[in-house]
Amino acid sequence: GHQIFNLGLFNADPHPGNILVVQDPELQHVSTSHPKIGLIDYGQCKRLTPHERVKVAKLILSIADKEPDEVIANHFRDMGIQTKNDSTRFLAEFGRLMFDSFQPKHLDHSWHKELHKEDRVLYFPKELSMVYRTALLLRGLAMSLQ
């Protein structure tokens, strides 16, 4: 979040092989010292303009705040996503699938089939694709640590 929203430049490849846990060598003997997280391999980075960061933040916050479908869909539309039918429900569910808490229904193939019968994505904003990739990798990593 800090890299994406504060710096506007982020590592879009935070898989386990690119994450290090490092201990400050000067503090190794101190029992209260906390290791730090280090990211390596900045070959896949993305820069977001301040305007793009605000749009991404509005989308993610609308999902986190459990806003109604219309609000989430409109934030998605503001980012430039285009779908065949411009379905508000589809856009809201798609956003929740991408950025909300994992739900058991997300493992149900029939849920996905029904969603995609309703609508389909024609254009996905490039600035959002790397944010989603990063969130997906970190979500998978976090789930594996539970």
PDB file of C-alpha atoms in Angstrom:
ATOM      1  CA  GLY A   1       0.000   0.000   0.000  1.00  0.00           C
ATOM      2  CA  HIS A   2       2.780   2.445   0.890  1.00  0.00           C
ATOM      3  CA  GLN A   3       4.547   1.975  -2.437  1.00  0.00           C
ATOM      4  CA  ILE A   4       1.343   2.158  -4.483  1.00  0.00           C
ATOM      5  CA  PHE A   5      -0.392   5.072  -2.770  1.00  0.00           C
ATOM      6  CA  ASN A   6       2.396   7.115  -1.183  1.00  0.00           C
ATOM      7  CA  LEU A   7       5.294   6.634  -3.571  1.00  0.00           C
ATOM      8  CA  GLY A   8       3.362   5.973  -6.753  1.00  0.00           C
ATOM      9  CA  LEU A   9       6.011   3.462  -7.827  1.00  0.00           C
ATOM     10  CA  PHE A  10       5.692  -0.129  -6.716  1.00  0.00           C
ATOM     11  CA  ASN A  11       7.164  -3.596  -7.113  1.00  0.00           C
ATOM     12  CA  ALA A  12       4.509  -5.514  -9.049  1.00  0.00           C
ATOM     13  CA  ASP A  13       6.150  -8.905  -8.495  1.00  0.00           C
ATOM     14  CA  PRO A  14       6.114  -9.502  -4.713  1.00  0.00           C
ATOM     15  CA  HIS A  15       6.128 -13.318  -4.818  1.00  0.00           C
ATOM     16  CA  PRO A  16       7.921 -15.256  -2.044  1.00  0.00           C
ATOM     17  CA  GLY A  17      11.178 -15.487  -4.040  1.00  0.00           C
ATOM     18  CA  ASN A  18      11.395 -11.699  -4.129  1.00  0.00           C
ATOM     19  CA  ILE A  19      10.735 -11.112  -0.434  1.00  0.00           C
ATOM     20  CA  LEU A  20      13.474 -11.299   2.167  1.00  0.00           C
ATOM     21  CA  VAL A  21      13.280 -11.159   5.931  1.00  0.00           C
ATOM     22  CA  VAL A  22      16.341  -9.253   7.096  1.00  0.00           C
ATOM     23  CA  GLN A  23      17.724  -8.659  10.544  1.00  0.00           C
ATOM     24  CA  ASP A  24      19.800  -5.579  11.282  1.00  0.00           C
ATOM     25  CA  PRO A  25      23.252  -7.083  12.008  1.00  0.00           C
ATOM     26  CA  GLU A  26      23.886  -4.494  14.719  1.00  0.00           C
ATOM     27  CA  LEU A  27      20.696  -5.500  16.562  1.00  0.00           C
ATOM     28  CA  GLN A  28      20.814  -9.302  16.183  1.00  0.00           C
ATOM     29  CA  HIS A  29      21.755  -9.756  19.849  1.00  0.00           C
ATOM     30  CA  VAL A  30      18.819  -7.626  21.064  1.00  0.00           C
ATOM     31  CA  SER A  31      15.812  -9.842  21.783  1.00  0.00           C
ATOM     32  CA  THR A  32      13.321  -7.030  21.128  1.00  0.00           C
ATOM     33  CA  SER A  33      14.635  -6.194  17.664  1.00  0.00           C
ATOM     34  CA  HIS A  34      12.196  -6.801  14.840  1.00  0.00           C
ATOM     35  CA  PRO A  35      13.207  -8.152  11.460  1.00  0.00           C
ATOM     36  CA  LYS A  36      12.382  -6.084   8.413  1.00  0.00           C
ATOM     37  CA  ILE A  37      10.894  -7.081   5.095  1.00  0.00           C
ATOM     38  CA  GLY A  38      13.064  -6.534   2.039  1.00  0.00           C
ATOM     39  CA  LEU A  39      11.895  -6.601  -1.559  1.00  0.00           C
ATOM     40  CA  ILE A  40      14.261  -7.543  -4.363  1.00  0.00           C
ATOM     41  CA  ASP A  41      13.980  -7.766  -8.147  1.00  0.00           C
ATOM     42  CA  TYR A  42      12.426  -4.521  -9.248  1.00  0.00           C
ATOM     43  CA  GLY A  43      12.283  -5.648 -12.880  1.00  0.00           C
ATOM     44  CA  GLN A  44       8.495  -5.506 -12.881  1.00  0.00           C
ATOM     45  CA  CYS A  45       7.459  -2.109 -11.550  1.00  0.00           C
ATOM     46  CA  LYS A  46       4.579   0.201 -12.224  1.00  0.00           C
ATOM     47  CA  ARG A  47       4.314   3.944 -11.761  1.00  0.00           C
ATOM     48  CA  LEU A  48       0.936   5.562 -11.064  1.00  0.00           C
ATOM     49  CA  THR A  49       0.171   9.243 -11.415  1.00  0.00           C
ATOM     50  CA  PRO A  50      -1.453  10.957  -8.425  1.00  0.00           C
ATOM     51  CA  HIS A  51      -4.754  10.975 -10.370  1.00  0.00           C
ATOM     52  CA  GLU A  52      -4.523   7.212 -11.018  1.00  0.00           C
ATOM     53  CA  ARG A  53      -3.708   6.555  -7.350  1.00  0.00           C
ATOM     54  CA  VAL A  54      -6.844   8.423  -6.260  1.00  0.00           C
ATOM     55  CA  LYS A  55      -8.993   6.409  -8.676  1.00  0.00           C
ATOM     56  CA  VAL A  56      -7.535   3.089  -7.473  1.00  0.00           C
ATOM     57  CA  ALA A  57      -7.968   4.165  -3.837  1.00  0.00           C
ATOM     58  CA  LYS A  58     -11.613   5.132  -4.395  1.00  0.00           C
ATOM     59  CA  LEU A  59     -12.337   1.753  -5.969  1.00  0.00           C
ATOM     60  CA  ILE A  60     -10.624  -0.236  -3.223  1.00  0.00           C
ATOM     61  CA  LEU A  61     -12.162   1.852  -0.428  1.00  0.00           C
ATOM     62  CA  SER A  62     -15.653   1.507  -1.890  1.00  0.00           C
ATOM     63  CA  ILE A  63     -15.190  -2.268  -1.772  1.00  0.00           C
ATOM     64  CA  ALA A  64     -13.664  -2.252   1.723  1.00  0.00           C
ATOM     65  CA  ASP A  65     -16.469  -0.001   2.995  1.00  0.00           C
ATOM     66  CA  LYS A  66     -19.115  -2.392   1.580  1.00  0.00           C
ATOM     67  CA  GLU A  67     -20.580   0.337  -0.604  1.00  0.00           C
ATOM     68  CA  PRO A  68     -23.594  -0.511  -2.807  1.00  0.00           C
ATOM     69  CA  ASP A  69     -23.074  -2.032  -6.254  1.00  0.00           C
ATOM     70  CA  GLU A  70     -23.684   1.283  -8.018  1.00  0.00           C
ATOM     71  CA  VAL A  71     -20.886   3.066  -6.132  1.00  0.00           C
ATOM     72  CA  ILE A  72     -18.328   0.306  -6.765  1.00  0.00           C
ATOM     73  CA  ALA A  73     -19.332   0.006 -10.421  1.00  0.00           C
ATOM     74  CA  ASN A  74     -19.042   3.761 -10.947  1.00  0.00           C
ATOM     75  CA  HIS A  75     -15.524   3.818  -9.491  1.00  0.00           C
ATOM     76  CA  PHE A  76     -14.613   0.988 -11.847  1.00  0.00           C
ATOM     77  CA  ARG A  77     -16.136   2.926 -14.759  1.00  0.00           C
ATOM     78  CA  ASP A  78     -14.173   6.039 -13.722  1.00  0.00           C
ATOM     79  CA  MET A  79     -11.023   3.975 -14.207  1.00  0.00           C
ATOM     80  CA  GLY A  80     -12.033   3.224 -17.764  1.00  0.00           C
ATOM     81  CA  ILE A  81     -13.115  -0.413 -17.589  1.00  0.00           C
ATOM     82  CA  GLN A  82     -15.427  -1.359 -20.419  1.00  0.00           C
ATOM     83  CA  THR A  83     -17.771  -4.326 -20.521  1.00  0.00           C
ATOM     84  CA  LYS A  84     -20.119  -5.593 -23.190  1.00  0.00           C
ATOM     85  CA  ASN A  85     -23.337  -4.843 -21.269  1.00  0.00           C
ATOM     86  CA  ASP A  86     -22.107  -2.272 -18.714  1.00  0.00           C
ATOM     87  CA  SER A  87     -23.743  -4.313 -15.947  1.00  0.00           C
ATOM     88  CA  THR A  88     -23.552  -2.629 -12.555  1.00  0.00           C
ATOM     89  CA  ARG A  89     -23.869  -5.934 -10.698  1.00  0.00           C
ATOM     90  CA  PHE A  90     -21.119  -7.537 -12.796  1.00  0.00           C
ATOM     91  CA  LEU A  91     -18.720  -4.643 -12.214  1.00  0.00           C
ATOM     92  CA  ALA A  92     -19.398  -4.611  -8.469  1.00  0.00           C
ATOM     93  CA  GLU A  93     -18.967  -8.385  -8.129  1.00  0.00           C
ATOM     94  CA  PHE A  94     -15.848  -8.311 -10.290  1.00  0.00           C
ATOM     95  CA  GLY A  95     -14.384  -5.582  -8.073  1.00  0.00           C
ATOM     96  CA  ARG A  96     -15.215  -7.550  -4.939  1.00  0.00           C
ATOM     97  CA  LEU A  97     -13.626 -10.650  -6.440  1.00  0.00           C
ATOM     98  CA  MET A  98     -10.462  -8.675  -7.097  1.00  0.00           C
ATOM     99  CA  PHE A  99     -10.089  -6.655  -3.903  1.00  0.00           C
ATOM    100  CA  ASP A 100     -12.480  -7.861  -1.186  1.00  0.00           C
ATOM    101  CA  SER A 101     -11.989 -10.642   1.334  1.00  0.00           C
ATOM    102  CA  PHE A 102     -11.850 -14.094  -0.155  1.00  0.00           C
ATOM    103  CA  GLN A 103     -15.284 -15.785  -0.175  1.00  0.00           C
ATOM    104  CA  PRO A 104     -16.047 -19.522  -0.544  1.00  0.00           C
ATOM    105  CA  LYS A 105     -18.248 -18.724  -3.571  1.00  0.00           C
ATOM    106  CA  HIS A 106     -15.100 -17.607  -5.394  1.00  0.00           C
ATOM    107  CA  LEU A 107     -14.096 -21.286  -5.566  1.00  0.00           C
ATOM    108  CA  ASP A 108     -17.406 -22.248  -7.141  1.00  0.00           C
ATOM    109  CA  HIS A 109     -17.033 -22.571 -10.911  1.00  0.00           C
ATOM    110  CA  SER A 110     -20.792 -22.113 -11.406  1.00  0.00           C
ATOM    111  CA  TRP A 111     -20.634 -18.711  -9.650  1.00  0.00           C
ATOM    112  CA  HIS A 112     -18.034 -17.544 -12.177  1.00  0.00           C
ATOM    113  CA  LYS A 113     -20.020 -18.969 -15.098  1.00  0.00           C
ATOM    114  CA  GLU A 114     -23.171 -17.140 -13.999  1.00  0.00           C
ATOM    115  CA  LEU A 115     -21.289 -13.887 -13.497  1.00  0.00           C
ATOM    116  CA  HIS A 116     -19.768 -14.084 -16.967  1.00  0.00           C
ATOM    117  CA  LYS A 117     -23.117 -14.910 -18.579  1.00  0.00           C
ATOM    118  CA  GLU A 118     -24.254 -11.506 -17.364  1.00  0.00           C
ATOM    119  CA  ASP A 119     -21.369  -9.545 -18.853  1.00  0.00           C
ATOM    120  CA  ARG A 120     -17.746  -9.708 -19.931  1.00  0.00           C
ATOM    121  CA  VAL A 121     -14.782  -7.360 -19.849  1.00  0.00           C
ATOM    122  CA  LEU A 122     -13.844  -5.732 -23.153  1.00  0.00           C
ATOM    123  CA  TYR A 123     -11.151  -3.371 -21.832  1.00  0.00           C
ATOM    124  CA  PHE A 124      -9.302  -3.545 -18.520  1.00  0.00           C
ATOM    125  CA  PRO A 125      -7.323  -0.439 -17.439  1.00  0.00           C
ATOM    126  CA  LYS A 126      -3.571  -1.046 -17.620  1.00  0.00           C
ATOM    127  CA  GLU A 127      -2.890   0.909 -14.428  1.00  0.00           C
ATOM    128  CA  LEU A 128      -5.216  -1.401 -12.523  1.00  0.00           C
ATOM    129  CA  SER A 129      -3.798  -4.636 -13.934  1.00  0.00           C
ATOM    130  CA  MET A 130      -0.494  -4.339 -12.069  1.00  0.00           C
ATOM    131  CA  VAL A 131      -2.192  -3.210  -8.852  1.00  0.00           C
ATOM    132  CA  TYR A 132      -4.424  -6.272  -9.062  1.00  0.00           C
ATOM    133  CA  ARG A 133      -1.472  -8.570  -9.816  1.00  0.00           C
ATOM    134  CA  THR A 134       0.342  -7.226  -6.750  1.00  0.00           C
ATOM    135  CA  ALA A 135      -2.738  -7.605  -4.530  1.00  0.00           C
ATOM    136  CA  LEU A 136      -3.309 -11.131  -5.806  1.00  0.00           C
ATOM    137  CA  LEU A 137       0.276 -12.210  -5.120  1.00  0.00           C
ATOM    138  CA  LEU A 138       0.233 -10.709  -1.625  1.00  0.00           C
ATOM    139  CA  ARG A 139      -3.188 -12.216  -0.877  1.00  0.00           C
ATOM    140  CA  GLY A 140      -1.911 -15.660  -1.872  1.00  0.00           C
ATOM    141  CA  LEU A 141       1.208 -15.201   0.234  1.00  0.00           C
ATOM    142  CA  ALA A 142      -0.834 -14.089   3.245  1.00  0.00           C
ATOM    143  CA  MET A 143      -3.218 -17.032   2.916  1.00  0.00           C
ATOM    144  CA  SER A 144      -0.284 -19.461   2.794  1.00  0.00           C
ATOM    145  CA  LEU A 145       1.070 -18.039   6.066  1.00  0.00           C
ATOM    146  CA  GLN A 146      -2.163 -18.604   8.025  1.00  0.00           C
TER     147      GLN A 146
END
